[in-house]
Short mmCIF file of C-alpha atoms and ligand atoms in Angstrom, two decimals:
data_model
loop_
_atom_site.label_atom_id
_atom_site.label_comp_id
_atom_site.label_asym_id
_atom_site.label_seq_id
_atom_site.Cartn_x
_atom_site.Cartn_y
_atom_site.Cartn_z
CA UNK A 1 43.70 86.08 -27.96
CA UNK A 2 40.41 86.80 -30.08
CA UNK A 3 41.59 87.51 -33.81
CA UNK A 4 40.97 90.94 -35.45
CA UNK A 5 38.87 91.06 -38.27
CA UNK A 6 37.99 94.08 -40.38
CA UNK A 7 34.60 95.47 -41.65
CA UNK A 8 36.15 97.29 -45.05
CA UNK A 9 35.35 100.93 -45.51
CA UNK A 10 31.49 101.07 -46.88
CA UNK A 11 31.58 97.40 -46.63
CA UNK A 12 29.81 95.08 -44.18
CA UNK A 13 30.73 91.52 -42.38
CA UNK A 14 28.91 88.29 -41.18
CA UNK A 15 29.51 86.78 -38.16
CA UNK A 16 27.76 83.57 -36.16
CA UNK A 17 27.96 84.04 -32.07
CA UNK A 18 26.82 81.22 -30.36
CA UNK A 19 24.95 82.11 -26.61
CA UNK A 20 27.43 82.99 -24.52
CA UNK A 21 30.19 84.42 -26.50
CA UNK A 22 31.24 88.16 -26.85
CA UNK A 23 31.49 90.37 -29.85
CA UNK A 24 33.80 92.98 -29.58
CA UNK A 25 33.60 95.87 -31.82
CA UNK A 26 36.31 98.53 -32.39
CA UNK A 27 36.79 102.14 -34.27
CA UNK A 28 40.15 101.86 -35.61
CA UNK A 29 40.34 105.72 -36.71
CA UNK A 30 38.13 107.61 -34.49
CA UNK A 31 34.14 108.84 -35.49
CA UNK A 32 33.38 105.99 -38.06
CA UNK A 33 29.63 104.72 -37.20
CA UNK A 34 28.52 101.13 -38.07
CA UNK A 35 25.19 99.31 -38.20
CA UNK A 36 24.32 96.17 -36.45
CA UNK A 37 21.51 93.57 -37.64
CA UNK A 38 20.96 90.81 -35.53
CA UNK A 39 18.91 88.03 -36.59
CA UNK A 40 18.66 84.03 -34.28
CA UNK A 41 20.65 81.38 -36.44
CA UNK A 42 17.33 79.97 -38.05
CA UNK A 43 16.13 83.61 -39.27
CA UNK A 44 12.98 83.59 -37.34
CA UNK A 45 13.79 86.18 -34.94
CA UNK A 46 14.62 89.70 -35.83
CA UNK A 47 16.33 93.15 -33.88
CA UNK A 48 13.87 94.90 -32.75
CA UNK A 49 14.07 98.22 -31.64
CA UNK A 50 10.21 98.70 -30.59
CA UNK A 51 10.54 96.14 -28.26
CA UNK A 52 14.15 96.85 -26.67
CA UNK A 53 12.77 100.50 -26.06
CA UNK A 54 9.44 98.34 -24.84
CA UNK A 55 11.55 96.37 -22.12
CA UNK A 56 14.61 99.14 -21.42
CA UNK A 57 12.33 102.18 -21.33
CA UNK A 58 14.36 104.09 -22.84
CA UNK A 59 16.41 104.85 -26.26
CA UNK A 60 20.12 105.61 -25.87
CA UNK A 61 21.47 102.30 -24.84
CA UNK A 62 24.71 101.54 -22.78
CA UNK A 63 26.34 99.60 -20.37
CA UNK A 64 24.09 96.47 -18.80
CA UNK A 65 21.25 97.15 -21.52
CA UNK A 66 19.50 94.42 -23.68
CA UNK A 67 18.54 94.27 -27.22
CA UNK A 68 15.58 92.21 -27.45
CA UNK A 69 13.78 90.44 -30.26
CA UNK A 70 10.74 91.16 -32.58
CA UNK A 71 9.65 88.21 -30.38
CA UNK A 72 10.51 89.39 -27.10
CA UNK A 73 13.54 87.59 -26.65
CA UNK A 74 17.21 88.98 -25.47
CA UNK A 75 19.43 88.75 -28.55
CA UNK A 76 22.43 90.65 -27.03
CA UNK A 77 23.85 92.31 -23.50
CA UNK A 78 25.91 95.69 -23.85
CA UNK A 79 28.78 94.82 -21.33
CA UNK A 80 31.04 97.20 -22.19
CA UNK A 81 31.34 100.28 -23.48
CA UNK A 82 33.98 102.98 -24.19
CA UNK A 83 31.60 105.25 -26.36
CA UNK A 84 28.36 105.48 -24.69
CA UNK A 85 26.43 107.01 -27.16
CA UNK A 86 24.54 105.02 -30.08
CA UNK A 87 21.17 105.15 -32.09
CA UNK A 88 18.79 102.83 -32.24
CA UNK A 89 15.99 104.91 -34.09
CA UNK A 90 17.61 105.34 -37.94
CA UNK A 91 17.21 102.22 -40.47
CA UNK A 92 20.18 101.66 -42.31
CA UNK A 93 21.16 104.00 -45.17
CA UNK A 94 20.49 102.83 -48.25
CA UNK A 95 20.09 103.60 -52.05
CA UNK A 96 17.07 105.01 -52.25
CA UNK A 97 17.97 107.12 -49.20
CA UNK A 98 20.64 108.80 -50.95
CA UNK A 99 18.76 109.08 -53.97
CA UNK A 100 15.84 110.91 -52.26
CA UNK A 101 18.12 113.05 -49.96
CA UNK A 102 21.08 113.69 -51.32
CA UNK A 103 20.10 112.90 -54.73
CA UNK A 104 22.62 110.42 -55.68
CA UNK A 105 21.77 108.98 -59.16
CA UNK A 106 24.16 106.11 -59.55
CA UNK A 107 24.95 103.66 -57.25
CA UNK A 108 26.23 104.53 -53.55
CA UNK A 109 27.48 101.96 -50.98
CA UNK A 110 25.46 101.76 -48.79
CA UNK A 111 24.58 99.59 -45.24
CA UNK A 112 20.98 98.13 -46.21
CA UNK A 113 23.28 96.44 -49.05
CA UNK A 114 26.12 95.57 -47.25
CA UNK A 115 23.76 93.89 -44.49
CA UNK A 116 21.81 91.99 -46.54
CA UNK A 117 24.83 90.38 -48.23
CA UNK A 118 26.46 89.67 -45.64
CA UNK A 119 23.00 88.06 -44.13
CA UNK A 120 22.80 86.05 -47.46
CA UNK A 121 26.33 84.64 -46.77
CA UNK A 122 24.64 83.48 -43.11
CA UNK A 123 21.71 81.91 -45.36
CA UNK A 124 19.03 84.84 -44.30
CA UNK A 125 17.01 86.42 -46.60
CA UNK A 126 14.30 88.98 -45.06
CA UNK A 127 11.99 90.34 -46.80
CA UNK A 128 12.68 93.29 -45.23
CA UNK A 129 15.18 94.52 -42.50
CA UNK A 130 14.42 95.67 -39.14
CA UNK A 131 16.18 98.70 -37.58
CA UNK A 132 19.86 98.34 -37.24
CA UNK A 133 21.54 99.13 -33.94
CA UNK A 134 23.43 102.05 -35.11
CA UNK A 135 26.72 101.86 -32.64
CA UNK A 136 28.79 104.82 -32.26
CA UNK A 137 26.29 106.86 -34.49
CA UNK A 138 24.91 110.20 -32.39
CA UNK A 139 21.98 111.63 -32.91
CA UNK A 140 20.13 113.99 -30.19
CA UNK A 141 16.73 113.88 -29.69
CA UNK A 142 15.41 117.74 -29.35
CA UNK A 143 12.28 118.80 -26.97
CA UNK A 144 10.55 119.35 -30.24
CA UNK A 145 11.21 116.14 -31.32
CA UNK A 146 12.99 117.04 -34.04
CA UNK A 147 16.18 114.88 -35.18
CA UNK A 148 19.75 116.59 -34.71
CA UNK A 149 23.33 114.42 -36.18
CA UNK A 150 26.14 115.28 -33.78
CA UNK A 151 29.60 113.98 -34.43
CA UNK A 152 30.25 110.50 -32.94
CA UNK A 153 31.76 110.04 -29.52
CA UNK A 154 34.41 107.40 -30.40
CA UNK A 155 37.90 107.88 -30.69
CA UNK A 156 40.83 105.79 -32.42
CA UNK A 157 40.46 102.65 -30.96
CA UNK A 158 37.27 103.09 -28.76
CA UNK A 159 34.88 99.73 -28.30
CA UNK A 160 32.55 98.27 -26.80
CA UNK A 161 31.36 94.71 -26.07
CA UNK A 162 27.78 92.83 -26.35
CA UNK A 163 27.21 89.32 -24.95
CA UNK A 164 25.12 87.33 -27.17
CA UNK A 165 21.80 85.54 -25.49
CA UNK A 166 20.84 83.32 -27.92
CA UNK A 167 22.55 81.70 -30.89
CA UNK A 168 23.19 84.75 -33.53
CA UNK A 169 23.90 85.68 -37.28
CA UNK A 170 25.10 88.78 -37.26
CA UNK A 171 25.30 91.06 -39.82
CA UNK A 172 27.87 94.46 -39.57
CA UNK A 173 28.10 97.23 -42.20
CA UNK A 174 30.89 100.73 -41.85
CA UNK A 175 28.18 103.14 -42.71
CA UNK A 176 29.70 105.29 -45.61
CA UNK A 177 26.79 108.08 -44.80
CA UNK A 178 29.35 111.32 -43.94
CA UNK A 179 26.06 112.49 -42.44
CA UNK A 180 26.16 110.76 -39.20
CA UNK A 181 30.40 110.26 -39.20
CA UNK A 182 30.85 113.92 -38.63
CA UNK A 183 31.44 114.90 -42.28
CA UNK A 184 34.42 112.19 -42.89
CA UNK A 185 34.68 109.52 -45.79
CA UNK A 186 33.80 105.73 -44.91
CA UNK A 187 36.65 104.18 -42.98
CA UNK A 188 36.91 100.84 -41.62
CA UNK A 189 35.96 99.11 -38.27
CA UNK A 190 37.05 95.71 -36.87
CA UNK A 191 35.60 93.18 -34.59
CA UNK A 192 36.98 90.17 -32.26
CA UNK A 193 34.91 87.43 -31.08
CA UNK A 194 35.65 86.30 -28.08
CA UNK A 195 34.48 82.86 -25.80
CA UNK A 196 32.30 83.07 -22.34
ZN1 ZN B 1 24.77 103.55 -43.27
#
């Protein structure tokens, strides 16, 4: 049975997946959103959402869709999924994102941190990061175009599953933005890896 591993609260995790292997990732408490940056093992290929919405044709993502590479690759299959709602438009939070919108002033936890540490312990360091798959997270997209934050979808113990399609570091962060977790504090997620 794949092991359980947890993504703290505000925190992030790295992960390797070779091609082939399933990544399983779970809400342990119900609403908690996460980001997911997905880079190929030697750092020269990147998430990229341009080119998934390029390919896929369109922008909420579920079951039997592919997230493809800034080099127009397939990084990862959804295979399963309990939620079926996710963003794939927002970069991940960061500090200067709560500075400027919520007008934080010290520092907040925050995902563009807790990815690129947890890339660093994979032995990637981007000069910049791409847009994170933001799983669970729920945002509408309004006939004006404008942006709306719903509550997430997932419930206590709600998952879903992505196939990897190439050899993967994998970088997760519990986004600690109440924003797009329906007004909660950051609480944990976990993930399992799992063979072919
Ligand atoms: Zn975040």
């Amino acid at each position: 049975m794949a092991k359980r591993q947890l993504v703290p609260a505000a925190g992030g995790a790295a992960l390797r997946l070779a091609r082939g292997e399933h990544l399983r990732i779970i809400d342990l408490e119900g609403g908690q959103t996460g980001d997911l940056m997905a880079f190929s093992q030697d750092g020269r290929e990147r998430l990229s959402n341009g080119r998934t919405f390029d390919y896929g044709g369109k922008i909420y993502l579920s079951t039997g869709d592919v997230l493809w590479s800034d080099r127009s690759n397939p990084m990862l299959t959804i295979v399963e999924d309990q939620v079926g709602r996710h963003d794939f438009l927002y970069s991940p939070c960061s500090l200067e994102m709560y500075r400027i919108q919520y007008g934080v002033t010290g520092y907040h936890a925050n995902c563009h941190d807790n990815l690129l540490s947890a890339l660093r312990e994979l032995g990637i360091e981007p000069d910049s990061l791409p847009t994170a798959f933001n799983f669970f997270m729920n945002v509408d997209v309004l006939p004006d175009g404008h942006l709306k934050f719903a509550p997430p979808k997932c419930r206590a113990g709600d998952s879903m599953v992505l196939r990897a399609e190439m050899d993967l570091a994998i970088a997760l962060s519990a986004c600690p933005a109440s924003t797009c977790n329906g007004g909660a504090p950051p609480r944990p997620l976990s993930f399992e890896i799992a063979g072919t």
